[in-house]
Coordinates of C-alpha atoms (C1' of nucleotides) in Angstrom, one line a residue:
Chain W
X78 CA 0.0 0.0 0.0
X79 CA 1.1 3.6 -0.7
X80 CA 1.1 6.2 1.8
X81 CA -2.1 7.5 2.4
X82 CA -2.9 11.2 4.3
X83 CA -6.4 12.8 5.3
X84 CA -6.3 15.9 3.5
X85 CA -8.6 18.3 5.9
X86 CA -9.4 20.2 2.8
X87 CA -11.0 17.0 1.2
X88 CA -11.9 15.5 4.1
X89 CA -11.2 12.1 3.2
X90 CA -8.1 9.8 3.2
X91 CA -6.2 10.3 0.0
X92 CA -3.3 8.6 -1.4
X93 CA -0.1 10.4 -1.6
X94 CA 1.3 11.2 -4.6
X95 CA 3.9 13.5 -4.6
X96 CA 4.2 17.0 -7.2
X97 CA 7.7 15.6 -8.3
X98 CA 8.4 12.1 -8.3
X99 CA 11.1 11.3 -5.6
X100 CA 10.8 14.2 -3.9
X101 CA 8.4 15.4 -1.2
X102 CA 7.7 18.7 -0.2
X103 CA 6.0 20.0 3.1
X104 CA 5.7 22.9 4.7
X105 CA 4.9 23.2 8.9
X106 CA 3.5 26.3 10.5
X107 CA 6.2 26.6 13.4
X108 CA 5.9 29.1 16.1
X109 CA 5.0 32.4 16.8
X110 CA 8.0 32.9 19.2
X111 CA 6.2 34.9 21.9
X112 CA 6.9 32.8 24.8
X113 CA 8.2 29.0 26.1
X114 CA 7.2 26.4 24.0
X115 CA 4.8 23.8 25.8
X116 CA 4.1 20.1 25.1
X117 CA 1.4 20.9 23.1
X118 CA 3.9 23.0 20.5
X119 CA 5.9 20.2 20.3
X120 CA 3.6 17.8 19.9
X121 CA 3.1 18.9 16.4
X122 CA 6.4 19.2 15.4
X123 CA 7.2 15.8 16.4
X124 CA 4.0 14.9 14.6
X125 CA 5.2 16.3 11.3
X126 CA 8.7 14.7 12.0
X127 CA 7.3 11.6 12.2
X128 CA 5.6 11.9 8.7
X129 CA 9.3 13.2 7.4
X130 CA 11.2 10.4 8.3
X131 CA 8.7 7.9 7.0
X132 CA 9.1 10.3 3.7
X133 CA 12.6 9.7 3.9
X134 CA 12.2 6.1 4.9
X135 CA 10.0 5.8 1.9
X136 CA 12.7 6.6 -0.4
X137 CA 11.1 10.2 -1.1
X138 CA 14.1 12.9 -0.4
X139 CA 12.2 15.3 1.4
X140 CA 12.1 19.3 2.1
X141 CA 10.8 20.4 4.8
X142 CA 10.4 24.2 5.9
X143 CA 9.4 25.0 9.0
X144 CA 9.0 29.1 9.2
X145 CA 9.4 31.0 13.2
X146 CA 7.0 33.6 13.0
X147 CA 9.2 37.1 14.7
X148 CA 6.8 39.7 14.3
X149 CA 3.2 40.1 15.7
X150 CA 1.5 41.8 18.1
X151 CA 2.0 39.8 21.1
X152 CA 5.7 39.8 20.6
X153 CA 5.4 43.1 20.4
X154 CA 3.8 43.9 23.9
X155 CA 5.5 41.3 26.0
X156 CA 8.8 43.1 24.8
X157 CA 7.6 46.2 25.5
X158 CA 6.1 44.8 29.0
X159 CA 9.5 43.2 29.5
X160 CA 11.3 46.6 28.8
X161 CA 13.6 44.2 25.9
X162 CA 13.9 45.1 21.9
X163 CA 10.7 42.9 20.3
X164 CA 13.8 41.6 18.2
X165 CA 16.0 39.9 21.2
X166 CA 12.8 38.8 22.9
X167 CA 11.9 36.9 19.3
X168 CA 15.1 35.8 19.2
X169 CA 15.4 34.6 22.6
X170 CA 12.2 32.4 21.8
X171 CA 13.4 31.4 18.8
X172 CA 16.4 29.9 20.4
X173 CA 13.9 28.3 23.4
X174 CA 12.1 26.3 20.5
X175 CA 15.1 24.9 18.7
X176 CA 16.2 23.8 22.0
X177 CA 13.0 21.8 22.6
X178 CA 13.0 20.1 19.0
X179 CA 16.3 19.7 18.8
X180 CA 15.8 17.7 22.8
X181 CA 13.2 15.8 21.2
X182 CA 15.2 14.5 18.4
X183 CA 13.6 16.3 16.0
X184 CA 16.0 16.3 12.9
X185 CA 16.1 19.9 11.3
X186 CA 14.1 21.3 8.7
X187 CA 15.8 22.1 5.3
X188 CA 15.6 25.7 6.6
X189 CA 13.7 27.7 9.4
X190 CA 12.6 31.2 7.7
X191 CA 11.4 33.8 9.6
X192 CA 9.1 36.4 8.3
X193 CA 10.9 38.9 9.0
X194 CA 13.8 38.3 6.3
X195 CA 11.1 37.8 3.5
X196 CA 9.1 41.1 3.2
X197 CA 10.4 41.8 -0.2
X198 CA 8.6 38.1 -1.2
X199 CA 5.6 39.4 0.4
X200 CA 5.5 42.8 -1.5
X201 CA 5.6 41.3 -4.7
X202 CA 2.9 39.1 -3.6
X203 CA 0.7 41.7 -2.2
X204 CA 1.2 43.3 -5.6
X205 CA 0.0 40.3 -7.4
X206 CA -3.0 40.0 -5.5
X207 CA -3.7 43.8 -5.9
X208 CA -3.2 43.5 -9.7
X209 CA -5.8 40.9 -10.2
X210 CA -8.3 42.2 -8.0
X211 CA -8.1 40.6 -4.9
X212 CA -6.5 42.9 -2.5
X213 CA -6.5 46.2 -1.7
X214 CA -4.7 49.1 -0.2
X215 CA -6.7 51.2 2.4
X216 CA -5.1 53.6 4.9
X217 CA -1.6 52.1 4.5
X218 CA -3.5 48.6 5.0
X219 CA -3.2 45.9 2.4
X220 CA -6.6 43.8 2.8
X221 CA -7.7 40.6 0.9
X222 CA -11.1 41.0 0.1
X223 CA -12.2 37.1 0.4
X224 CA -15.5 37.9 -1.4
X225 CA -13.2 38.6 -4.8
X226 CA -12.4 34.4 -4.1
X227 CA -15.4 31.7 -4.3
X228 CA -13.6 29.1 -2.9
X229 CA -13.0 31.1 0.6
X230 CA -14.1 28.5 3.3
X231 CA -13.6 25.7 1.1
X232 CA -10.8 24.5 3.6
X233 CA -12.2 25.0 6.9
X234 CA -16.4 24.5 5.7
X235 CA -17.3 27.7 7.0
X236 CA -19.3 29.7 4.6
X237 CA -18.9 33.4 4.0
X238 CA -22.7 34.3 4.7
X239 CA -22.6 32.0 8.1
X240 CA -19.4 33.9 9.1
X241 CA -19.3 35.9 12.7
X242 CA -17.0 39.0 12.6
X243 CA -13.8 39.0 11.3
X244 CA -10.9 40.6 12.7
X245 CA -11.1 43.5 14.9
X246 CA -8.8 46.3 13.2
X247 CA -10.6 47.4 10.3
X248 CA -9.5 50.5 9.6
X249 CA -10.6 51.0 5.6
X250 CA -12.0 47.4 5.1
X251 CA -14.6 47.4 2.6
X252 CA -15.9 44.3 4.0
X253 CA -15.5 43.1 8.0
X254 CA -14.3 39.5 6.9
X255 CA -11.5 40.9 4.8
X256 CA -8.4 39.6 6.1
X257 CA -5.4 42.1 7.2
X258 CA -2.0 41.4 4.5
X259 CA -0.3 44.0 5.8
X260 CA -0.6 46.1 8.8
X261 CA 0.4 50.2 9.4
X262 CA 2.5 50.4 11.7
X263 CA 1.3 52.8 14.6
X264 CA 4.4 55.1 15.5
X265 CA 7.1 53.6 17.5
X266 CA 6.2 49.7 15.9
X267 CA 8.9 48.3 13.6
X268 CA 8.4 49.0 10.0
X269 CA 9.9 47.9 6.6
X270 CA 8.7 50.3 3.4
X271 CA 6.3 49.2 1.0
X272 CA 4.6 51.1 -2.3
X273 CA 1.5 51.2 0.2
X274 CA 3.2 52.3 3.2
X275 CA 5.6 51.6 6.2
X276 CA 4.0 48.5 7.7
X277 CA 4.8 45.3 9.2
X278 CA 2.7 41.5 8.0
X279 CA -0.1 40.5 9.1
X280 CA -0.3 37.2 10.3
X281 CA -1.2 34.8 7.5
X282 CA 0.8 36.3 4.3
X283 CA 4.4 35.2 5.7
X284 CA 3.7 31.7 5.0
X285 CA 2.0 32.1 1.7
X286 CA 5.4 33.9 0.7
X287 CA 7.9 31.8 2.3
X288 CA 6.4 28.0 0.9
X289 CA 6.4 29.5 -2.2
X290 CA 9.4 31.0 -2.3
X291 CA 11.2 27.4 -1.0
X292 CA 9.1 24.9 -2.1
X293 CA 7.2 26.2 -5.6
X294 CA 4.0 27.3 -6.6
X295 CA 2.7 24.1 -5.8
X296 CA 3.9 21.9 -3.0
X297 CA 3.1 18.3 -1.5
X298 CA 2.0 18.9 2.5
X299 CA 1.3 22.2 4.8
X300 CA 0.9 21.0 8.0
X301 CA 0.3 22.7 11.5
X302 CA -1.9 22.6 14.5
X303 CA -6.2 22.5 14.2
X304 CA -6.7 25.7 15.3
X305 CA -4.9 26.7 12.4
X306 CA -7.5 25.8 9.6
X307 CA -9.6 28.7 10.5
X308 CA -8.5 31.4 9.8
X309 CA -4.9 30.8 9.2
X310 CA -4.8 28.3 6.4
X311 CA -8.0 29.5 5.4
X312 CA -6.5 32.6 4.5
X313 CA -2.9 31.4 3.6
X314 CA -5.1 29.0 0.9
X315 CA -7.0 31.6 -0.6
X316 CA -4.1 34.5 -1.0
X317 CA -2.0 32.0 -2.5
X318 CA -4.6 30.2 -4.8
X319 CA -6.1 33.9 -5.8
X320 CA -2.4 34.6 -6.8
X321 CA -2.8 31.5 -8.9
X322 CA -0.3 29.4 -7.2
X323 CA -1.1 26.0 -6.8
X324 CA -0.3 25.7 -3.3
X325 CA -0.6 22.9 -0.9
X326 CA -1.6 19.4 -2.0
X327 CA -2.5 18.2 1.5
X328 CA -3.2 20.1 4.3
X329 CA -2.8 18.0 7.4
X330 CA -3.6 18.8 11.2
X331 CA -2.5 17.7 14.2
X332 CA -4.8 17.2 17.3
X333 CA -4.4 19.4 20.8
X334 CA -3.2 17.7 23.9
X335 CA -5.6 18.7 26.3
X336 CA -4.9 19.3 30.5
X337 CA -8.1 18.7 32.3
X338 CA -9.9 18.1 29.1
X339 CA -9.0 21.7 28.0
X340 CA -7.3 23.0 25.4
X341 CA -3.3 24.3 26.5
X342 CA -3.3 27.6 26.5
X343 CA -0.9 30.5 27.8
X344 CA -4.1 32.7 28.2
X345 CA -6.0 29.6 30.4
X346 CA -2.6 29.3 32.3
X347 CA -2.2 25.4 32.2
X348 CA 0.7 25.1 30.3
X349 CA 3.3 22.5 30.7
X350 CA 6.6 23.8 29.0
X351 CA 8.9 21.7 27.7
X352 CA 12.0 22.9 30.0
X353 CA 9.9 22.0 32.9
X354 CA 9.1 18.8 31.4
X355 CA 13.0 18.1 30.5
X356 CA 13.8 18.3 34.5
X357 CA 11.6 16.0 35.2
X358 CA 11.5 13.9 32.5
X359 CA 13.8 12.1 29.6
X360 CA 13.4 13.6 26.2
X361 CA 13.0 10.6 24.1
X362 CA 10.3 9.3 27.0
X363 CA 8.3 12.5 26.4
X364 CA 9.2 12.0 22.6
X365 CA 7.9 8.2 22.9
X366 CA 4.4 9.3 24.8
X367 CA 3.7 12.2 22.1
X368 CA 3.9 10.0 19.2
X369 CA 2.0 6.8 20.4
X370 CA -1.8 8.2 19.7
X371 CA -2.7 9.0 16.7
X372 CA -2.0 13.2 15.0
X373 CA -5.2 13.3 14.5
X374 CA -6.2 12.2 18.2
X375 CA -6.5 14.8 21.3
X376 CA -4.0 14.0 23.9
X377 CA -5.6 14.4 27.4
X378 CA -1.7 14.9 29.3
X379 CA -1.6 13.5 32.7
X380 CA 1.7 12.3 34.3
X381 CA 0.3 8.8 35.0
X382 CA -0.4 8.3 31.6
X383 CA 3.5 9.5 30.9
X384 CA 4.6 7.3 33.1
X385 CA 3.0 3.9 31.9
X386 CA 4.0 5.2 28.4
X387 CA 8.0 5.3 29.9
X388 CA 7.2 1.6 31.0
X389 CA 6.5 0.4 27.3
X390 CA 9.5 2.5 25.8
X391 CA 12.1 0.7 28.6
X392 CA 10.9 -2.5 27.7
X393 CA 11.7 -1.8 24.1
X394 CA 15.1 -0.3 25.4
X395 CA 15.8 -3.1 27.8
X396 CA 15.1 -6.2 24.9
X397 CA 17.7 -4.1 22.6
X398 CA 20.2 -4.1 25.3
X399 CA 19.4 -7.7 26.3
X400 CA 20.6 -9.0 22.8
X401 CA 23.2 -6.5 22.3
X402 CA 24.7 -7.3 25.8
X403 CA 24.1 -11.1 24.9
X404 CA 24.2 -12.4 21.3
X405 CA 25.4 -9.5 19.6
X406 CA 25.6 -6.6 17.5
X407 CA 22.2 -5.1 16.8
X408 CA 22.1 -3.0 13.1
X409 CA 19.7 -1.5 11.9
X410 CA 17.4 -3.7 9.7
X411 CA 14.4 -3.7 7.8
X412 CA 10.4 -2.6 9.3
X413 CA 7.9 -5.6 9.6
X414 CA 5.4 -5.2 6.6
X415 CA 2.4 -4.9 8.7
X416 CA 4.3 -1.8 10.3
X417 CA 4.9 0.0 7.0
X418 CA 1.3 -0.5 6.4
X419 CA 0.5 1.0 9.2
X420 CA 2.2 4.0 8.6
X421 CA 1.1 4.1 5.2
X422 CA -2.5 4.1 6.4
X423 CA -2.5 7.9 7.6
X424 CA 0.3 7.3 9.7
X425 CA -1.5 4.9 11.7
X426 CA 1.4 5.2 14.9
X427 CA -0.6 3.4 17.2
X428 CA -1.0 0.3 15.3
X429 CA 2.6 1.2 14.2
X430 CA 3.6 0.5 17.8
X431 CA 1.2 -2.3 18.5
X432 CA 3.6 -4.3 15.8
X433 CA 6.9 -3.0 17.0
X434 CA 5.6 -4.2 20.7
X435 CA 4.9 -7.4 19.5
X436 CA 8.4 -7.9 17.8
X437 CA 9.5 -7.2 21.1
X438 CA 7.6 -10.0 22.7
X439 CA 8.6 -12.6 19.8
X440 CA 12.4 -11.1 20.4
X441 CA 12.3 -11.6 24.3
X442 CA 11.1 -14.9 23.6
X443 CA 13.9 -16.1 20.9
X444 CA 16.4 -14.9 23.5
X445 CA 14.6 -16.8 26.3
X446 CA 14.6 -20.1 24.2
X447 CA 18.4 -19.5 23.4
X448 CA 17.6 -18.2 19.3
X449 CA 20.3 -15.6 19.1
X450 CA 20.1 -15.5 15.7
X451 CA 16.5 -15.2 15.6
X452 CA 16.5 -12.5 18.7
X453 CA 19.2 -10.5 16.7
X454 CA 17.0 -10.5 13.4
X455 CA 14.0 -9.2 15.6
X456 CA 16.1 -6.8 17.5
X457 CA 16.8 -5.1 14.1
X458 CA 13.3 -5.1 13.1
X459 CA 12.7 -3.2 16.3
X460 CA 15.7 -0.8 15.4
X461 CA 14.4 0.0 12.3
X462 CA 11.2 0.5 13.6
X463 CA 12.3 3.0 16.4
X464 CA 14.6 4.4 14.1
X465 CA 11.4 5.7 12.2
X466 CA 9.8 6.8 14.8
X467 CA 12.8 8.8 16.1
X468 CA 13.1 6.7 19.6
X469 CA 15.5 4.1 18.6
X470 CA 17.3 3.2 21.9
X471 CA 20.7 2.4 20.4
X472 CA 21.0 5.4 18.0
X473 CA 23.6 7.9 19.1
X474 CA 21.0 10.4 20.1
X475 CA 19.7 8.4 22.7
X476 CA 21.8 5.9 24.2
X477 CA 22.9 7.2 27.2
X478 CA 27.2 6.9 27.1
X479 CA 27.6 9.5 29.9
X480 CA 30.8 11.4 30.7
X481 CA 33.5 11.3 33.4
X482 CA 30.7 10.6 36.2
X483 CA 28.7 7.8 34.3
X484 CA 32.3 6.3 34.0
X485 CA 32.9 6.7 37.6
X486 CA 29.5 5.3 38.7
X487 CA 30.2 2.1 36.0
X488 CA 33.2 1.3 37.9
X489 CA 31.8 1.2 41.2
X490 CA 28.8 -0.6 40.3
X491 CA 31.4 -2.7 38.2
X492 CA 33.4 -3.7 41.4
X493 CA 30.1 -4.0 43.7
X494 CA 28.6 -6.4 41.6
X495 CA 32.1 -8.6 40.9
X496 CA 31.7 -8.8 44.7
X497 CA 27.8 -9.4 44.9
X498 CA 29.1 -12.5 41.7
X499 CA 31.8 -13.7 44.5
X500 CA 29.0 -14.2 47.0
X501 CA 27.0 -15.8 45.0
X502 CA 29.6 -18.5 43.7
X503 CA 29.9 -19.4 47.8
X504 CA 26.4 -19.4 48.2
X505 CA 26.6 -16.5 50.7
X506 CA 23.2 -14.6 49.8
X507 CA 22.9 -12.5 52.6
X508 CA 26.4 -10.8 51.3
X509 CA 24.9 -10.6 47.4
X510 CA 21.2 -9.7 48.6
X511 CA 22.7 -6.7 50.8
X512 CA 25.3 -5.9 48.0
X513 CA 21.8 -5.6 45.6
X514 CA 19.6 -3.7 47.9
X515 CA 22.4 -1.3 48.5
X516 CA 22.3 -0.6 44.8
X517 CA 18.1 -0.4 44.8
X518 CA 18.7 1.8 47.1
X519 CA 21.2 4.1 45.3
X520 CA 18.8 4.3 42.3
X521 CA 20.4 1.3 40.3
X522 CA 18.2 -2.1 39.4
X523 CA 20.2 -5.2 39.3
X524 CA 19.2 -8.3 36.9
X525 CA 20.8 -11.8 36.9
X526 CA 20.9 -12.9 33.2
X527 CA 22.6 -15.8 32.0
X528 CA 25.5 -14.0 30.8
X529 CA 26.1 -12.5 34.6
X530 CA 24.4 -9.3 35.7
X531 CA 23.0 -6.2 34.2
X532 CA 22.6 -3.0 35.9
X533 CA 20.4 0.3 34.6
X534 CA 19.4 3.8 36.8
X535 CA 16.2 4.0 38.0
X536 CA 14.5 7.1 38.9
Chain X
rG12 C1' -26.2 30.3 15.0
rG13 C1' -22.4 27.8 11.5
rC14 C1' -18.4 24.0 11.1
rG15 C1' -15.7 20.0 13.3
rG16 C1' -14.0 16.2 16.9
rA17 C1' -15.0 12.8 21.0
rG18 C1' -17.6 9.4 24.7
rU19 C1' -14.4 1.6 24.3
rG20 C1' -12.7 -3.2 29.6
rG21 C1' -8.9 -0.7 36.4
rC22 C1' -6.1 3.2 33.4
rC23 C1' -4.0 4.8 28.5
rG24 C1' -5.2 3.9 23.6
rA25 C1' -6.6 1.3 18.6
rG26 C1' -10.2 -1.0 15.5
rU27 C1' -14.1 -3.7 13.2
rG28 C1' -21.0 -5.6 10.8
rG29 C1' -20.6 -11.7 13.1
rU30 C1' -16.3 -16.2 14.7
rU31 C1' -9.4 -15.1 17.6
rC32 C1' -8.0 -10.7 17.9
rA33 C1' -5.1 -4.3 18.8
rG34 C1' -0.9 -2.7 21.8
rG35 C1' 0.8 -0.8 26.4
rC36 C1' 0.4 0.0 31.7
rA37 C1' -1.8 -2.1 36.1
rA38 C1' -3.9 -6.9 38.5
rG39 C1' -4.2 -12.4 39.4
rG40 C1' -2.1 -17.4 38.3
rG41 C1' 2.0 -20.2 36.3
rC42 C1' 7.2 -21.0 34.1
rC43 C1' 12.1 -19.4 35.0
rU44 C1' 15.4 -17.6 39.3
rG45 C1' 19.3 -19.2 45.4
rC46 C1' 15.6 -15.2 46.2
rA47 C1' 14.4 -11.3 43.1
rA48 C1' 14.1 -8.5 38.7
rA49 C1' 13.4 -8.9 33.8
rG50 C1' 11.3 -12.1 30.3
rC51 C1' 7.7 -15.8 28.5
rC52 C1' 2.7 -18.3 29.0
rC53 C1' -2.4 -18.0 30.8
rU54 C1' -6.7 -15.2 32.8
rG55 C1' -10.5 -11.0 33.3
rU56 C1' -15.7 -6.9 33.2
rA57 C1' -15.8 -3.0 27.2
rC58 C1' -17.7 -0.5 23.5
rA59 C1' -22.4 6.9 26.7
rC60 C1' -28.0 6.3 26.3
rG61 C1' -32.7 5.2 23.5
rG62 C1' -34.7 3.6 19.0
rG63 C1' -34.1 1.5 13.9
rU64 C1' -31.9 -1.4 9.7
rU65 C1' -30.0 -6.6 9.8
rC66 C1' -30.2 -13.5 10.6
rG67 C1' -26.6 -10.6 13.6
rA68 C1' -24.1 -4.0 15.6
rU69 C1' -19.5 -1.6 19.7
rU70 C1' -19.1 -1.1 14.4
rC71 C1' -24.5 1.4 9.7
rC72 C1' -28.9 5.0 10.2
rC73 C1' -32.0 8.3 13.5
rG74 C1' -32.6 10.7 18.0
rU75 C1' -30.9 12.0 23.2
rC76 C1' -27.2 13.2 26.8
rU77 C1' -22.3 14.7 28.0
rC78 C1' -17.5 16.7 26.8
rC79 C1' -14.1 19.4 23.7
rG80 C1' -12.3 22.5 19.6
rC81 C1' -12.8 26.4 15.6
rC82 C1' -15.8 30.7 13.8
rU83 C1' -10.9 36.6 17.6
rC84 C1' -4.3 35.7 18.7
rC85 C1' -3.2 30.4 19.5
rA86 C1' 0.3 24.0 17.9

RNA sequence: GGCGGAGUGGCCGAGUGGUUCAGGCAAGGGCCUGCAAAGCCCUGUACACGGGUUCGAUUCCCGUCUCCGCCUCCA
């Protein structure tokens, strides 16, 4: 089966076929880098790095753009409440972001652009859209007047005569739903020069500008959070379509995670951020949790739920360190065909899982009934699995070789359990259960195996 | 008011017109172990409610209730 995507635009499950053969394109609204990002930012980014690697996996060699979003309002006023430049505090955001992919083990995108850097691509199409008809200038404004487009709420299935207000400024707007392109700037706000104006964008144009300018006219996947179909990709559709670009193929949307059943908001206060999380936490345990339900599936967080979700990734982590430490050398091999189907079927990650946890049983059980060679073939399966899903235990990202310390503690628990094995050969329990219950008790589990004893930290 | 999503066994979380079914976590029994741990095997009450279609519905249709999201900045 070939990759199949629910295209919210369609509304239906389509198959994939990419613009360009071999190649796949996708574009991810990133952040608006006003504040920390929370779990629920990164949620969606590990979503859509999912869907790249499988790309990749699937032979496709994939762009991805992922654009930081450096001027709006909001950045605007917590600088200014903050007594910083609106740039640094962007900046310092920006930074607070990569940090929380990059902990993730989210690979980069083939470039991050901020709207900021690509005014001049938004002036020329501004002027597009005012040449044909669909935008106009009003008051140093640039509006797009959505009635001049029939398709406008094709994405989302609102229509135009159902629609509530629009947005609030409105300065000039010939009609109230008319969406804002480019904003005057009131005196003291940053401003770039325009034929219509000092200004700064408006929300929704940046992206329209920057996919384009990376990625072509047309492109394979825009992806980005629900809450962006209305208005945001709503708009970003119908500028770029009344411009007559082809724009997005697919337009995929991840699901919220949810605290107490409500959405996570910085305005409702219950916001989990991601450097809090990483304290408490392991990244690639947080990773592991965020990826197991479906995209298109609300996450309701709790730190039980986390917690059981840490149990299933150690038991994946402790079969791959049972064969390496016991038959062997564990490459990376090839993914079960019921998992690529699973993957293919909308990224189906929780059936995607249910097969990787049952290679894990059928591996645990080959090593049990002494079938190294059949426990190393599974234990590559699982790699290549995890490898896909950005978890894989073994890869450099995430095994944990520590520094001088973890070196340190390895050679004491080293010479601890040589003595506990001494005991043991005399019989002398007492002396090897003490030796083991001082090591619970320090924070490391102890496990006899057949090849001699195998210690891990606990937390 | 318009658009959309959800209600599954102790918990998380899939899925399907029927018979064997996710998967994980937790629980109980067993095997293994010096004892453990891990692992493996076995076990359990599920599909919000009320109708309808059907030989048969958790799955399709209608209705009801509850929850959530979008329609204003938001992943």
């Amino acid at each position: 089966m070939a990759l199949h995507l629910y295209d919210t635009a369609t509304r239906e499950v389509r198959e994939f076929a990419p613009a360009r053969s071999g190649t796949a394109s996708m574009y991810v609204c990133g952040a608006t880098v006003q504040g920390i990002p929370h779990i629920g930012h990164v949620r969606g980014a590990l979503n859509y790095d999912v869907l790249r690697r499988w790309l990749v996996h699937s032979g496709l060699d994939v762009l991805m753009v992922r654009n930081v979003t450096d001027i709006d309002d909001k950045i605007l006023t917590k600088a200014a409440d903050a007594g910083r430049p609106w740039w640094e505090w962007a900046a310092t955001h920006e930074r607070a972001f990569e940090d929380a992919y990059t902990a993730l083990g989210c690979l980069p995108p083939s470039i991050a652009p901020r709207a900021t850097g690509h005014v001049t691509q938004m002036i020329e199409l501004m002027r597009r859209l005012i040449d044909s008809g669909h935008a106009y200038a009003a008051e140093g404004n640039v509006y797009f007047s959505v009635t001049s487009f029939p398709d406008y709420g094709r994405l989302s299935g609102q229509r135009l005569d159902e629609m509530q207000q629009g947005e609030t400024q409105s300065e000039g707007k010939r009609d109230p739903r008319d969406f804002t392109l480019w904003k005057r700037s009131k005196p003291g706000e940053p401003s770039w020069p325009t034929p219509w104006g000092p200004g700064r964008p408006g929300w929704h144009l940046e992206c329209s500008a920057m996919a384009t300018t990376y990625l072509g006219s047309e492109f394979d996947i825009h992806g980005g959070g629900v809450d962006l179909v209305f208005p945001h990709h709503e708009n970003e559709r119908a500028q770029s379509r009344a411009a007559g670009d082809g724009f997005a193929r697919f337009w995929l949307h991840n699901a919220w995670v949810t605290l107490s059943g409500e959405k996570m908001s910085k305005s409702l206060g219950n916001v989990v951020s991601i450097p809090e999380m990483l304290r408490r936490h392991r990244a690639v345990e947080l990773r592991y949790y965020l990826i197991q339900p479906h995209y298109r599936s609300t996450i309701e967080y709790s730190d039980a739920a986390l917690s059981e979700a840490a149990q299933g990734y150690r038991r994946i982590e402790q079969f791959l360190r049972r064969v390496a430490g016991s038959a062997g050398e564990v490459r990376t091999g090839k993914v079960p065909m019921e998992f690529a189907e699973a993957l293919d079927d909308d990224l189906g990650t929780p059936q995607a899982f249910a097969v990787l946890h049952n290679t894990v049983r059928d591996g645990n059980a080959a090593l049990d009934a002494g079938d190294s060679a059949q426990a190393i073939a599974l234990a590559e399966s699982v790699r290549a699995m995890t490898d896909v899903l950005g978890v894989d235990p073994l890869s450099a990202r995430w095994a944990e070789h520590g520094g001088a310390e973890a070196q340190a503690l390895g050679e004491l628990v080293h010479e601890l359990l040589a003595a506990r094995q001494r005991a043991r050969a005399e019989r002398d329990f007492a002396t090897a259960d003490t030796i083991r219950d001082q090591l619970t008790q320090a924070g490391i589990a102890v496990e006899d195996t057949p090849s001699g004893p195998m210690w891990t930290v606990r937390d």
